[in-house]
XYZ file of N, CA and C in Angstrom:
858
model
N 213.001 -20.912 -45.986
C 211.633 -20.389 -45.750
C 211.522 -19.439 -44.465
N 211.040 -18.350 -44.689
C 211.132 -17.345 -43.345
C 210.576 -18.112 -42.018
N 211.231 -17.863 -40.989
C 210.811 -18.496 -39.740
C 209.385 -18.116 -39.144
N 208.827 -17.168 -39.696
C 207.543 -16.718 -39.107
C 206.463 -17.347 -39.716
N 206.647 -18.131 -40.925
C 205.846 -18.678 -41.611
C 204.980 -19.783 -40.916
N 203.660 -19.753 -41.158
C 202.790 -20.728 -40.505
C 201.502 -20.768 -41.452
N 200.615 -21.435 -40.869
C 199.238 -21.654 -41.968
C 198.004 -20.590 -41.595
N 197.634 -19.587 -42.295
C 196.896 -18.623 -41.918
C 195.401 -19.207 -42.076
N 194.514 -18.715 -41.166
C 192.995 -19.419 -41.398
C 192.370 -18.868 -42.740
N 191.905 -19.779 -43.332
C 191.232 -19.466 -44.692
C 189.728 -19.313 -44.531
N 189.071 -18.764 -45.538
C 187.658 -18.460 -45.428
C 186.936 -19.930 -45.172
N 187.502 -20.876 -45.930
C 186.867 -22.394 -45.614
C 186.830 -22.906 -44.452
N 187.641 -22.363 -43.464
C 187.810 -22.873 -42.226
C 186.866 -21.895 -40.924
N 186.406 -20.867 -41.597
C 185.496 -20.052 -40.767
C 184.231 -20.382 -40.498
N 183.610 -20.269 -39.170
C 182.559 -20.830 -38.836
C 181.530 -19.672 -38.079
N 182.038 -18.548 -37.919
C 181.255 -17.390 -37.287
C 181.058 -16.249 -38.221
N 180.137 -15.897 -38.320
C 179.803 -14.689 -39.373
C 179.234 -13.402 -38.680
N 179.681 -12.354 -38.904
C 179.470 -11.014 -38.395
C 178.884 -10.156 -39.585
N 177.952 -9.482 -39.627
C 177.522 -8.427 -40.547
C 177.191 -7.146 -39.638
N 177.413 -5.994 -40.490
C 177.291 -4.763 -39.994
C 175.873 -4.434 -39.503
N 175.898 -3.659 -38.294
C 174.588 -3.306 -37.662
C 173.725 -2.356 -38.587
N 174.403 -1.655 -39.695
C 173.789 -1.010 -40.661
C 173.111 -1.617 -41.709
N 173.524 -2.714 -41.904
C 172.979 -3.707 -43.017
C 171.494 -3.866 -43.311
N 170.627 -4.296 -41.920
C 169.331 -4.429 -42.342
C 168.721 -3.167 -42.646
N 169.106 -2.317 -41.988
C 168.154 -0.926 -42.317
C 168.539 -0.300 -43.666
N 169.726 -0.485 -43.906
C 170.255 -0.020 -45.437
C 169.708 -0.833 -46.613
N 169.812 -2.013 -46.446
C 169.325 -2.957 -47.409
C 168.294 -4.083 -47.147
N 167.076 -3.431 -46.746
C 166.371 -4.583 -46.044
C 165.855 -5.984 -46.865
N 165.564 -5.449 -48.163
C 165.150 -6.610 -49.025
C 166.245 -7.674 -49.050
N 167.497 -7.094 -49.387
C 168.502 -8.176 -49.512
C 168.965 -8.791 -48.292
N 168.914 -8.108 -46.983
C 169.231 -8.634 -45.608
C 168.212 -9.928 -45.522
N 166.855 -9.345 -45.632
C 165.975 -10.611 -45.501
C 166.014 -11.889 -46.239
N 166.273 -11.837 -47.612
C 166.962 -12.682 -48.381
C 168.255 -13.619 -47.785
N 168.996 -12.784 -47.685
C 170.291 -13.246 -47.103
C 170.083 -14.192 -45.733
N 169.539 -13.435 -44.614
C 169.219 -14.162 -43.506
C 168.756 -15.480 -43.759
N 167.583 -15.602 -44.600
C 166.971 -16.865 -44.919
C 167.968 -17.700 -45.220
N 168.906 -17.438 -46.375
C 169.858 -18.306 -46.874
C 170.877 -18.885 -45.695
N 171.237 -17.989 -44.998
C 172.156 -18.106 -43.878
C 171.451 -19.234 -43.140
N 170.318 -18.949 -42.637
C 169.469 -20.018 -41.656
C 169.496 -21.156 -42.251
N 169.201 -21.416 -43.687
C 169.093 -22.767 -44.031
C 170.473 -23.067 -44.163
N 171.545 -22.686 -44.325
C 173.102 -23.159 -44.192
C 173.455 -23.247 -42.798
N 172.579 -23.090 -41.764
C 173.089 -23.079 -40.513
C 174.273 -22.432 -40.131
N 174.041 -20.958 -40.803
C 175.224 -20.001 -40.251
C 174.557 -18.960 -39.515
N 174.749 -18.944 -38.207
C 174.118 -17.652 -37.357
C 174.745 -16.712 -37.589
N 174.015 -15.550 -37.334
C 174.495 -14.142 -37.570
C 174.716 -13.465 -36.625
N 175.999 -12.532 -36.277
C 175.819 -11.777 -35.169
C 175.956 -10.276 -35.979
N 175.435 -9.331 -35.236
C 175.754 -8.112 -35.904
C 176.844 -7.219 -35.137
N 177.847 -6.602 -35.934
C 178.756 -5.995 -35.483
C 178.228 -4.350 -35.031
N 178.454 -4.111 -33.531
C 178.030 -2.712 -33.464
C 178.788 -1.523 -33.820
N 177.939 -0.431 -33.757
C 178.598 0.860 -33.923
C 179.212 1.121 -35.455
N 178.676 0.496 -36.413
C 179.130 0.364 -37.850
C 178.604 1.628 -38.570
N 179.260 2.305 -39.236
C 178.905 3.292 -39.949
C 178.611 3.098 -41.574
N 179.253 1.837 -41.806
C 178.770 1.455 -43.204
C 178.728 -0.069 -43.358
N 178.163 -0.593 -44.494
C 177.810 -2.076 -44.372
C 179.062 -2.740 -45.028
N 180.049 -2.475 -45.617
C 181.143 -3.219 -46.036
C 182.092 -3.643 -45.064
N 181.624 -4.797 -44.401
C 182.379 -5.171 -42.911
C 183.756 -5.499 -43.245
N 183.766 -6.324 -44.274
C 185.443 -6.867 -44.457
C 186.329 -5.906 -44.789
N 186.274 -4.568 -45.045
C 187.046 -3.774 -45.322
C 187.867 -3.224 -43.914
N 186.788 -2.857 -43.301
C 187.413 -2.229 -42.050
C 187.657 -3.252 -40.903
N 187.346 -4.385 -40.946
C 187.404 -5.285 -39.900
C 188.833 -5.975 -39.912
N 189.520 -6.379 -38.911
C 190.989 -7.145 -38.782
C 190.942 -8.313 -39.605
N 192.183 -8.623 -40.170
C 192.487 -9.891 -40.727
C 192.991 -11.009 -39.507
N 192.084 -12.132 -39.810
C 192.303 -13.179 -38.643
C 193.637 -13.987 -39.244
N 194.762 -14.046 -38.260
C 195.639 -14.854 -38.941
C 195.494 -16.281 -38.004
N 195.421 -16.433 -36.910
C 195.074 -17.723 -36.265
C 194.047 -17.496 -35.415
N 193.829 -18.464 -34.593
C 192.610 -18.289 -33.615
C 192.508 -17.100 -32.753
N 193.614 -16.673 -32.127
C 193.517 -15.610 -31.340
C 194.147 -14.410 -31.760
N 194.622 -14.479 -33.063
C 195.605 -13.431 -33.606
C 194.918 -12.889 -34.647
N 194.813 -11.320 -34.422
C 193.829 -10.593 -35.656
C 194.715 -9.303 -35.761
N 195.055 -8.933 -37.012
C 195.852 -7.837 -37.403
C 194.888 -6.768 -38.053
N 194.836 -5.355 -37.243
C 193.839 -4.454 -37.799
C 194.923 -3.497 -38.486
N 194.258 -3.275 -39.734
C 195.247 -2.567 -40.620
C 194.468 -0.981 -40.607
N 195.169 -0.139 -41.089
C 194.519 1.380 -40.932
C 193.564 1.530 -42.130
N 192.345 1.817 -41.718
C 191.260 2.024 -42.768
C 190.908 3.199 -43.139
N 191.865 3.825 -44.181
C 191.843 5.237 -44.580
C 192.105 5.292 -45.909
N 191.497 4.389 -47.020
C 192.046 4.308 -48.502
C 191.529 5.755 -49.009
N 192.305 5.866 -50.000
C 192.137 7.051 -50.969
C 190.663 7.350 -51.161
N 189.909 6.349 -51.543
C 188.374 6.711 -52.198
C 187.523 7.331 -50.996
N 188.105 7.172 -49.797
C 187.214 7.619 -48.721
C 187.546 8.975 -48.032
N 188.549 9.717 -48.865
C 189.174 10.961 -48.431
C 188.411 12.037 -48.565
N 187.193 11.971 -49.351
C 186.231 13.360 -49.328
C 185.425 13.235 -48.162
N 184.739 14.779 -47.928
C 184.085 14.767 -46.544
C 182.908 14.157 -46.624
N 182.334 13.519 -47.929
C 181.183 12.729 -48.030
C 181.425 11.490 -47.395
N 182.510 10.806 -47.880
C 182.848 9.430 -47.367
C 183.565 9.297 -45.986
N 184.160 10.474 -45.574
C 184.879 10.438 -44.430
C 183.993 9.858 -43.043
N 182.816 10.224 -43.349
C 181.861 10.095 -42.232
C 181.405 8.680 -42.303
N 181.889 7.797 -43.408
C 181.430 6.615 -43.361
C 182.452 5.470 -42.636
N 183.551 6.137 -42.183
C 184.725 5.167 -41.696
C 184.369 4.893 -39.889
N 184.167 3.596 -39.840
C 183.668 3.222 -38.519
C 184.948 3.295 -37.569
N 184.554 3.220 -36.431
C 185.635 3.174 -35.194
C 186.003 1.710 -35.136
N 186.746 1.259 -35.695
C 187.075 -0.276 -35.715
C 187.622 -0.664 -34.265
N 188.433 0.330 -33.461
C 188.947 -0.240 -32.261
C 187.543 -0.270 -31.312
N 186.747 0.488 -31.356
C 185.504 0.493 -30.550
C 184.558 -0.828 -30.966
N 184.385 -1.035 -32.026
C 183.862 -2.298 -32.496
C 184.726 -3.615 -31.949
N 185.859 -3.684 -32.343
C 186.578 -4.698 -31.808
C 186.440 -4.988 -30.206
N 186.700 -3.818 -29.490
C 186.684 -3.938 -28.107
C 185.187 -4.481 -27.596
N 184.109 -3.934 -28.128
C 182.955 -4.289 -27.939
C 182.690 -5.702 -28.121
N 183.219 -6.345 -29.055
C 182.983 -7.741 -29.426
C 184.053 -8.649 -28.840
N 184.893 -7.980 -28.131
C 186.157 -8.852 -27.470
C 187.264 -9.257 -28.371
N 187.630 -8.660 -29.254
C 188.648 -9.095 -30.120
C 189.604 -8.204 -29.818
N 190.906 -8.635 -29.607
C 192.102 -8.149 -29.284
C 192.892 -8.001 -30.611
N 193.528 -7.104 -31.036
C 194.068 -6.698 -32.451
C 195.641 -6.314 -32.266
N 196.500 -6.728 -32.998
C 197.732 -5.952 -33.408
C 197.408 -5.029 -34.315
N 197.720 -3.909 -34.160
C 197.458 -2.834 -35.031
C 198.672 -2.177 -35.914
N 198.451 -2.061 -37.155
C 199.454 -1.810 -38.124
C 199.120 -0.373 -38.714
N 200.134 0.423 -38.978
C 199.850 1.570 -39.948
C 199.712 1.564 -41.258
N 199.986 0.345 -41.877
C 199.808 0.105 -43.296
C 198.289 0.462 -43.757
N 197.979 0.980 -44.743
C 196.639 1.436 -45.168
C 196.326 0.150 -46.055
N 195.165 -0.537 -45.565
C 194.910 -1.694 -46.392
C 193.297 -2.029 -45.932
N 192.564 -2.405 -47.165
C 191.172 -2.898 -46.661
C 191.139 -4.335 -46.889
N 190.384 -4.775 -46.106
C 189.995 -6.529 -46.015
C 189.773 -7.061 -47.558
N 189.032 -6.021 -48.323
C 188.611 -6.460 -49.584
C 189.664 -6.498 -50.588
N 190.904 -6.260 -50.073
C 192.077 -6.499 -51.028
C 192.800 -7.679 -50.619
N 192.506 -8.399 -49.467
C 193.212 -9.423 -49.200
C 192.666 -10.725 -49.462
N 193.031 -11.336 -50.403
C 192.396 -12.715 -51.086
C 193.608 -13.648 -50.495
N 192.858 -14.567 -49.696
C 194.083 -15.637 -49.059
C 193.811 -16.906 -49.156
N 194.884 -17.706 -49.112
C 195.144 -19.097 -48.765
C 195.747 -19.307 -47.513
N 195.994 -20.557 -47.176
C 196.736 -20.689 -45.829
C 198.159 -19.999 -45.841
N 198.816 -20.345 -46.901
C 200.160 -19.704 -46.980
C 200.441 -18.680 -47.847
N 199.536 -17.900 -48.718
C 199.544 -16.840 -49.507
C 198.496 -15.943 -49.779
N 198.897 -14.872 -50.191
C 197.683 -13.821 -50.135
C 197.951 -13.205 -51.482
N 196.801 -12.683 -52.129
C 196.848 -11.877 -53.460
C 196.112 -10.470 -53.112
N 196.871 -9.612 -53.474
C 195.906 -8.216 -53.427
C 196.458 -7.230 -54.878
N 195.477 -6.501 -54.985
C 196.006 -5.625 -56.057
C 197.260 -4.453 -55.797
N 197.523 -3.930 -56.817
C 198.941 -2.855 -56.489
C 198.344 -1.783 -56.077
N 197.079 -1.383 -55.684
C 196.547 -0.207 -54.996
C 197.367 -0.076 -53.818
N 197.770 -1.212 -53.252
C 198.507 -1.415 -51.763
C 199.764 -0.256 -51.809
N 200.538 -0.109 -53.073
C 201.572 0.827 -53.197
C 201.034 2.235 -53.032
N 200.086 2.624 -53.983
C 199.682 4.031 -54.080
C 198.947 4.558 -52.619
N 198.210 3.556 -52.035
C 197.688 3.986 -50.710
C 198.679 4.268 -49.644
N 200.015 3.635 -49.851
C 201.045 3.784 -48.680
C 202.368 4.415 -49.428
N 202.205 5.151 -50.397
C 203.519 5.839 -51.051
C 204.162 6.635 -50.260
N 203.491 7.428 -49.401
C 204.293 8.338 -48.768
C 204.882 8.037 -47.415
N 204.824 6.671 -47.050
C 205.208 6.054 -45.757
C 206.198 4.702 -45.888
N 205.730 4.141 -47.033
C 206.602 2.968 -47.380
C 207.173 2.806 -49.017
N 208.497 2.381 -48.834
C 208.928 1.883 -50.035
C 208.346 0.638 -50.384
N 208.013 0.007 -51.650
C 207.479 -1.198 -52.148
C 208.042 -2.392 -51.445
N 209.313 -2.467 -51.452
C 209.916 -3.591 -50.925
C 209.773 -3.935 -49.333
N 209.897 -2.632 -48.732
C 209.714 -2.659 -47.260
C 208.334 -3.000 -46.912
N 207.301 -2.422 -47.742
C 205.803 -2.567 -47.532
C 205.673 -4.306 -47.929
N 205.886 -4.793 -48.690
C 205.750 -6.151 -49.133
C 206.394 -7.144 -47.882
N 207.533 -6.679 -47.550
C 208.234 -7.308 -46.500
C 207.366 -7.308 -44.885
N 206.872 -6.285 -44.708
C 206.065 -6.013 -43.697
C 204.984 -6.828 -43.511
N 204.215 -6.610 -44.831
C 203.064 -7.598 -45.072
C 203.078 -9.006 -44.801
N 204.140 -9.517 -45.395
C 204.432 -10.846 -45.358
C 204.484 -11.421 -43.874
N 205.105 -10.756 -43.065
C 205.455 -10.876 -41.474
C 204.225 -10.696 -40.988
N 203.424 -9.579 -41.108
C 202.105 -9.761 -40.513
C 201.231 -10.603 -40.750
N 201.103 -11.109 -42.286
C 200.246 -12.264 -42.176
C 200.740 -13.452 -42.041
N 202.266 -13.660 -41.595
C 202.883 -14.856 -41.568
C 202.861 -15.752 -42.885
N 203.054 -15.308 -43.931
C 202.907 -16.101 -45.326
C 204.186 -16.012 -45.902
N 204.469 -17.107 -46.876
C 205.319 -17.247 -47.579
C 205.405 -16.504 -49.013
N 204.388 -16.229 -49.353
C 204.048 -15.541 -50.781
C 203.084 -14.538 -50.783
N 203.434 -13.148 -51.201
C 202.412 -12.404 -51.559
C 202.321 -11.946 -53.260
N 201.352 -12.053 -53.803
C 201.108 -12.091 -55.098
C 200.412 -10.704 -55.357
N 200.841 -9.890 -56.534
C 200.181 -8.702 -56.713
C 199.603 -8.883 -58.242
N 198.266 -8.212 -58.174
C 197.635 -8.136 -59.617
C 197.179 -6.567 -59.899
N 197.254 -6.208 -61.126
C 196.873 -5.001 -61.513
C 195.589 -4.541 -61.076
N 195.455 -3.437 -60.486
C 193.810 -2.987 -59.928
C 193.107 -3.002 -61.466
N 191.768 -3.224 -61.487
C 190.876 -3.161 -62.438
C 190.721 -1.769 -62.887
N 190.779 -1.173 -64.023
C 190.417 0.087 -64.358
C 189.052 0.263 -64.108
N 188.778 1.704 -63.568
C 187.557 1.970 -63.192
C 187.046 1.740 -61.775
N 187.792 0.716 -61.171
C 187.302 0.097 -59.914
C 187.966 1.163 -58.932
N 186.891 1.916 -58.186
C 187.426 2.824 -57.513
C 188.093 2.357 -55.972
N 187.671 1.226 -55.800
C 188.190 0.697 -54.372
C 189.639 -0.173 -54.372
N 189.900 -0.739 -55.817
C 191.163 -1.263 -56.133
C 191.337 -2.592 -55.452
N 190.161 -3.178 -55.124
C 190.363 -4.573 -54.376
C 190.485 -5.654 -55.027
N 190.980 -6.700 -54.554
C 191.059 -7.877 -55.340
C 189.902 -8.855 -55.039
N 189.094 -8.722 -54.060
C 188.141 -9.741 -53.890
C 186.996 -9.746 -54.972
N 187.006 -8.664 -55.897
C 186.086 -8.922 -57.023
C 186.523 -9.403 -58.466
N 188.065 -9.755 -58.180
C 188.642 -10.108 -59.447
C 189.187 -11.761 -59.255
N 189.328 -12.116 -58.068
C 190.276 -13.513 -57.858
C 189.987 -13.945 -56.402
N 190.054 -15.379 -56.481
C 189.781 -15.942 -55.207
C 190.554 -17.285 -55.075
N 190.688 -17.737 -53.920
C 191.317 -19.038 -53.941
C 190.514 -19.991 -53.887
N 190.584 -21.173 -54.774
C 189.920 -22.515 -54.490
C 190.683 -23.427 -53.438
N 192.180 -23.329 -53.579
C 193.058 -23.964 -52.534
C 194.527 -23.380 -52.927
N 195.366 -23.763 -52.325
C 196.651 -23.119 -52.365
C 197.207 -22.814 -53.990
N 196.955 -24.018 -54.737
C 197.368 -24.000 -55.904
C 196.588 -23.702 -57.103
N 195.333 -23.317 -56.895
C 194.207 -23.179 -57.790
C 193.364 -21.897 -57.450
N 193.155 -21.048 -58.382
C 192.379 -19.815 -58.301
C 191.312 -19.714 -59.054
N 190.357 -18.868 -58.520
C 189.147 -18.565 -59.471
C 189.539 -17.340 -60.054
N 189.098 -17.075 -61.250
C 189.408 -15.484 -61.793
C 188.144 -15.160 -62.788
N 187.997 -13.925 -62.781
C 186.978 -13.651 -63.833
C 187.361 -13.781 -65.010
N 186.264 -13.846 -66.010
C 186.557 -13.868 -67.163
C 186.541 -12.545 -68.041
N 187.862 -12.091 -68.163
C 188.078 -10.518 -68.712
C 188.375 -10.494 -70.120
N 187.647 -11.273 -70.906
C 187.914 -11.292 -72.383
C 187.201 -10.189 -73.064
N 186.237 -9.562 -72.339
C 185.791 -8.410 -72.851
C 186.327 -7.012 -72.405
N 187.279 -6.850 -71.530
C 187.856 -5.819 -70.887
C 189.036 -5.248 -71.987
N 189.519 -4.081 -71.570
C 190.349 -3.503 -72.601
C 191.880 -4.252 -72.717
N 192.136 -4.506 -73.839
C 193.489 -5.169 -74.018
C 194.589 -5.067 -73.073
N 194.879 -3.929 -72.796
C 196.205 -3.651 -71.920
C 195.996 -4.077 -70.497
N 194.726 -4.032 -70.086
C 194.569 -4.585 -68.721
C 194.437 -6.105 -68.811
N 193.814 -6.664 -69.870
C 193.589 -7.978 -70.013
C 195.379 -8.744 -69.973
N 196.011 -8.226 -70.724
C 197.618 -8.486 -70.663
C 198.140 -8.498 -69.407
N 198.019 -7.265 -68.828
C 198.658 -7.185 -67.467
C 198.191 -8.096 -66.501
N 196.983 -8.444 -66.609
C 196.364 -9.445 -65.764
C 196.981 -10.657 -66.041
N 196.820 -11.200 -67.258
C 197.421 -12.465 -67.674
C 198.826 -12.642 -67.229
N 199.415 -11.886 -67.403
C 201.162 -11.841 -66.876
C 201.135 -12.049 -65.398
N 200.420 -11.313 -64.774
C 200.229 -11.387 -63.163
C 200.008 -13.082 -62.909
N 198.911 -13.420 -63.574
C 198.392 -14.728 -63.261
C 199.462 -15.738 -63.695
N 200.170 -15.409 -64.673
C 201.237 -16.535 -65.158
C 202.349 -16.526 -64.274
N 202.796 -15.516 -63.741
C 203.799 -15.276 -63.006
C 203.430 -15.936 -61.611
N 202.382 -16.034 -61.163
C 201.968 -16.785 -59.913
C 202.180 -18.319 -59.910
N 202.071 -18.782 -61.061
C 202.401 -20.185 -61.396
C 201.314 -21.131 -61.008
N 199.998 -20.561 -60.767
C 198.956 -21.187 -60.019
C 198.012 -21.656 -61.476
N 197.343 -22.633 -61.057
C 196.366 -23.278 -61.952
C 195.038 -22.265 -61.772
N 194.333 -21.859 -62.762
C 193.194 -21.128 -62.546
C 191.832 -21.661 -63.383
N 190.579 -21.356 -62.784
C 189.504 -21.465 -63.328
C 188.609 -20.302 -63.754
N 187.964 -19.976 -65.053
C 187.508 -18.815 -65.119
C 186.020 -18.751 -64.815
N 185.557 -17.787 -64.295
C 184.145 -17.622 -63.759
C 183.397 -16.590 -64.744
N 182.282 -16.713 -65.317
C 181.714 -15.693 -65.914
C 181.621 -14.401 -65.296
N 181.738 -13.133 -66.256
C 181.860 -11.981 -65.778
C 180.827 -11.219 -66.530
N 179.891 -10.709 -66.041
C 179.103 -9.677 -66.905
C 178.506 -8.284 -66.286
N 179.341 -7.492 -65.823
C 178.719 -6.062 -65.339
C 178.548 -5.405 -66.372
N 178.528 -5.518 -67.743
C 178.327 -4.732 -68.752
C 177.010 -4.174 -69.169
N 175.847 -4.737 -68.278
C 174.758 -4.210 -68.630
C 174.588 -2.884 -67.399
N 175.419 -2.876 -66.463
C 175.198 -1.881 -65.495
C 175.255 -0.413 -65.840
N 174.697 0.369 -65.218
C 174.726 1.894 -65.752
C 175.956 2.593 -65.454
N 176.689 1.955 -64.620
C 177.952 2.873 -64.246
C 179.112 1.742 -63.596
N 180.222 2.268 -63.695
C 181.394 1.357 -63.145
C 181.284 0.958 -61.681
N 180.624 1.935 -60.877
C 180.639 1.593 -59.427
C 179.511 0.360 -58.767
N 178.776 0.068 -59.942
C 177.972 -1.069 -59.784
C 178.697 -2.496 -59.963
N 178.370 -3.461 -59.156
C 179.280 -4.639 -59.112
C 178.034 -5.939 -59.704
N 176.901 -5.642 -60.264
C 176.233 -6.701 -60.552
C 176.728 -7.506 -61.675
N 176.650 -8.675 -61.696
C 177.402 -9.594 -62.522
C 178.800 -10.194 -62.127
N 179.058 -9.841 -61.152
C 180.468 -10.357 -60.712
C 180.153 -11.202 -59.573
N 180.631 -12.487 -59.987
C 180.220 -13.867 -58.936
C 181.193 -14.074 -58.105
N 182.478 -13.463 -58.429
C 183.576 -13.887 -57.598
C 183.658 -13.470 -56.074
N 182.609 -12.535 -56.051
C 182.513 -11.927 -54.684
C 181.532 -12.562 -53.805
N 181.768 -13.935 -53.528
C 180.841 -14.720 -52.922
C 181.374 -14.784 -51.306
N 180.621 -15.555 -50.483
C 181.195 -15.755 -49.201
C 181.311 -17.332 -49.096
N 182.443 -17.419 -48.413
C 183.036 -18.997 -48.158
C 183.120 -19.109 -46.869
N 182.458 -20.129 -46.354
C 182.563 -20.661 -44.731
C 182.519 -21.958 -44.814
N 183.160 -22.462 -43.506
C 183.094 -23.907 -43.435
C 181.803 -24.722 -43.519
N 180.561 -24.042 -43.458
C 179.330 -24.561 -43.673
C 178.783 -24.445 -44.946
N 179.065 -23.488 -45.944
C 178.527 -23.549 -47.151
C 179.357 -22.401 -47.939
N 179.161 -22.192 -49.089
C 179.576 -21.253 -49.935
C 178.445 -20.572 -50.706
N 178.183 -19.360 -50.525
C 176.863 -18.688 -50.928
C 177.412 -17.783 -52.237
N 176.714 -17.790 -52.994
C 176.955 -17.454 -54.571
C 175.879 -16.308 -54.789
N 176.578 -15.115 -55.312
C 175.341 -14.159 -55.497
C 174.974 -14.270 -56.921
N 173.699 -14.137 -57.046
C 172.987 -14.096 -58.592
C 172.437 -12.859 -58.624
N 172.059 -12.774 -60.039
C 171.769 -11.343 -60.363
C 170.487 -11.201 -61.302
N 169.941 -12.606 -61.725
C 168.485 -12.907 -62.576
C 169.247 -12.467 -64.001
N 170.331 -12.631 -64.387
C 170.949 -12.679 -65.783
C 171.174 -14.039 -66.355
N 171.658 -14.453 -67.383
C 171.705 -15.629 -68.060
C 173.128 -16.144 -67.647
N 174.039 -15.413 -67.098
C 175.231 -15.943 -66.542
C 175.101 -16.753 -65.355
N 173.847 -16.480 -64.589
C 173.834 -17.168 -63.154
C 173.884 -18.549 -63.149
N 173.227 -19.271 -63.973
C 173.296 -20.753 -64.189
C 174.657 -21.311 -64.339
N 175.435 -20.730 -65.295
C 176.791 -21.508 -65.530
C 177.659 -21.009 -64.448
N 177.297 -19.771 -63.720
C 178.467 -19.410 -62.493
C 178.146 -20.645 -61.321
N 177.011 -20.688 -61.211
C 176.622 -21.669 -60.155
C 177.157 -23.328 -60.410
N 177.061 -23.706 -61.845
C 177.340 -24.989 -62.468
C 179.065 -24.985 -61.947
N 179.638 -23.906 -62.198
C 181.183 -23.832 -61.845
C 181.460 -24.099 -60.408
N 180.923 -23.344 -59.816
C 180.866 -23.344 -58.128
C 180.832 -24.914 -57.713
N 179.575 -25.527 -58.248
C 179.426 -26.851 -57.969
C 180.442 -27.893 -58.276
N 181.207 -27.632 -59.442
C 182.385 -28.403 -59.864
C 183.330 -28.206 -59.080
N 183.873 -26.945 -58.808
C 185.196 -26.677 -58.208
C 185.080 -26.880 -56.639
N 184.010 -26.749 -56.182
C 183.687 -27.036 -54.804
C 183.163 -28.272 -54.452
N 183.098 -29.259 -55.073
C 182.596 -30.477 -55.192
C 182.241 -30.868 -53.777
N 181.199 -31.542 -53.426
C 181.053 -32.069 -51.857
C 180.589 -31.073 -50.838
N 180.564 -29.679 -51.136
C 180.232 -28.685 -50.440
C 178.992 -28.009 -50.538
N 178.079 -27.649 -49.366
C 177.107 -27.053 -49.907
C 177.136 -25.566 -50.637
N 176.430 -25.398 -51.562
C 176.401 -24.358 -52.574
C 174.904 -23.661 -52.456
N 174.964 -22.435 -51.668
C 173.731 -21.720 -51.999
C 173.744 -20.451 -52.871
N 172.605 -19.989 -53.084
C 172.552 -18.754 -53.803
C 171.795 -17.445 -53.297
N 172.022 -16.329 -53.372
C 171.215 -15.263 -52.853
C 171.009 -14.119 -54.177
N 170.026 -13.666 -54.264
C 169.880 -12.748 -55.456
C 170.393 -11.345 -54.559
N 171.434 -10.844 -55.210
C 172.073 -9.566 -54.712
C 172.271 -8.357 -55.307
N 171.372 -8.221 -56.297
C 171.275 -6.843 -57.028
C 171.235 -5.532 -56.092
N 170.453 -5.783 -55.140
C 170.217 -4.420 -54.235
C 171.539 -3.715 -53.551
N 172.539 -4.770 -53.027
C 173.707 -4.493 -52.642
C 174.763 -3.975 -53.739
N 174.527 -4.822 -54.793
C 175.612 -4.781 -56.060
C 175.378 -3.469 -56.840
N 174.074 -2.907 -56.477
C 174.029 -1.686 -57.377
C 174.891 -0.575 -56.587
N 175.193 -0.735 -55.285
C 175.992 0.225 -54.818
C 177.641 -0.331 -54.475
N 177.784 -1.308 -55.425
C 179.320 -1.592 -55.508
C 179.936 -2.785 -54.858
N 179.350 -3.568 -53.956
C 179.696 -4.497 -53.244
C 178.816 -5.964 -53.188
N 179.460 -6.712 -52.835
C 178.429 -7.867 -52.964
C 178.779 -8.979 -51.605
N 178.725 -10.013 -51.633
C 178.788 -10.899 -50.339
C 179.934 -10.846 -49.487
N 181.287 -10.926 -50.088
C 182.470 -10.954 -49.438
C 182.542 -9.669 -48.751
N 181.997 -8.441 -49.364
C 182.113 -7.126 -49.016
C 181.466 -6.893 -47.663
N 180.150 -7.469 -47.398
C 179.423 -7.040 -46.296
C 179.426 -8.185 -45.150
N 180.528 -8.970 -45.343
C 180.605 -10.033 -44.391
C 182.032 -9.918 -43.828
N 181.992 -10.525 -42.425
C 183.297 -10.689 -41.647
C 183.192 -12.127 -41.156
N 183.940 -12.953 -41.589
C 183.702 -14.383 -41.236
C 184.880 -14.840 -40.523
N 184.844 -15.439 -39.165
C 186.143 -15.725 -38.448
C 186.020 -17.321 -37.886
N 187.287 -17.768 -37.760
C 187.024 -19.168 -36.905
C 187.046 -18.916 -35.452
N 186.078 -19.518 -34.788
C 186.019 -19.229 -33.363
C 186.080 -20.561 -32.517
């Protein structure tokens, strides 16, 4: 095993929550409901200053251990048009203001594409196309494993029509040996097969969550995707949408995270714009 390997901080170990200071103004209805749930779960909120977009997990650094944060380059393909470039926050300024020191990497990577356990990470193959001009695939994987200080990096195919190419709407860890995945039985057969092969090759156990974005008006909406939940030491907060799958999804969370506080928050307002709870949060261990 590589000598850099140690245990990375997982979502379940985090106890401090930041939200973008743009969130309360942009999504007031959701923010009020979310703040209420967080208060009930004894999760205090701090707001990230100077943000230009609400999706905090994507641009903020990845916490490796208590004092070690890796800041990747936030410049994904999907933000390159003039319309979206102005939504790219100055992450250096945000981190300096809240007193977070970071190790900077030239690798282009969003936090929403980093699904982690203590010793392993899952991301989609979008990582290759975002870095195709600067990194060969093998070199990229090696550098990522060193930066994360992990022994295993798994890849899954990005979901068709997901413009972000993130893994956090597809798959999450219950523990190092078991993952939650979406029930993709209604997706195109080609993607289903590729995803199943990737899961099989990981050699991990899995539990399927209901998945029903099929009532949405377009592919950019995330309503019906329960896997984009917030997990912290204090509680797991599950998005709900007022659809029949809500009850089944919550029941599965109560089973797989038995003994932990499970709360829900109605999340249609943010899901309409393509993100849910993991997207709008940056949770760390302090």
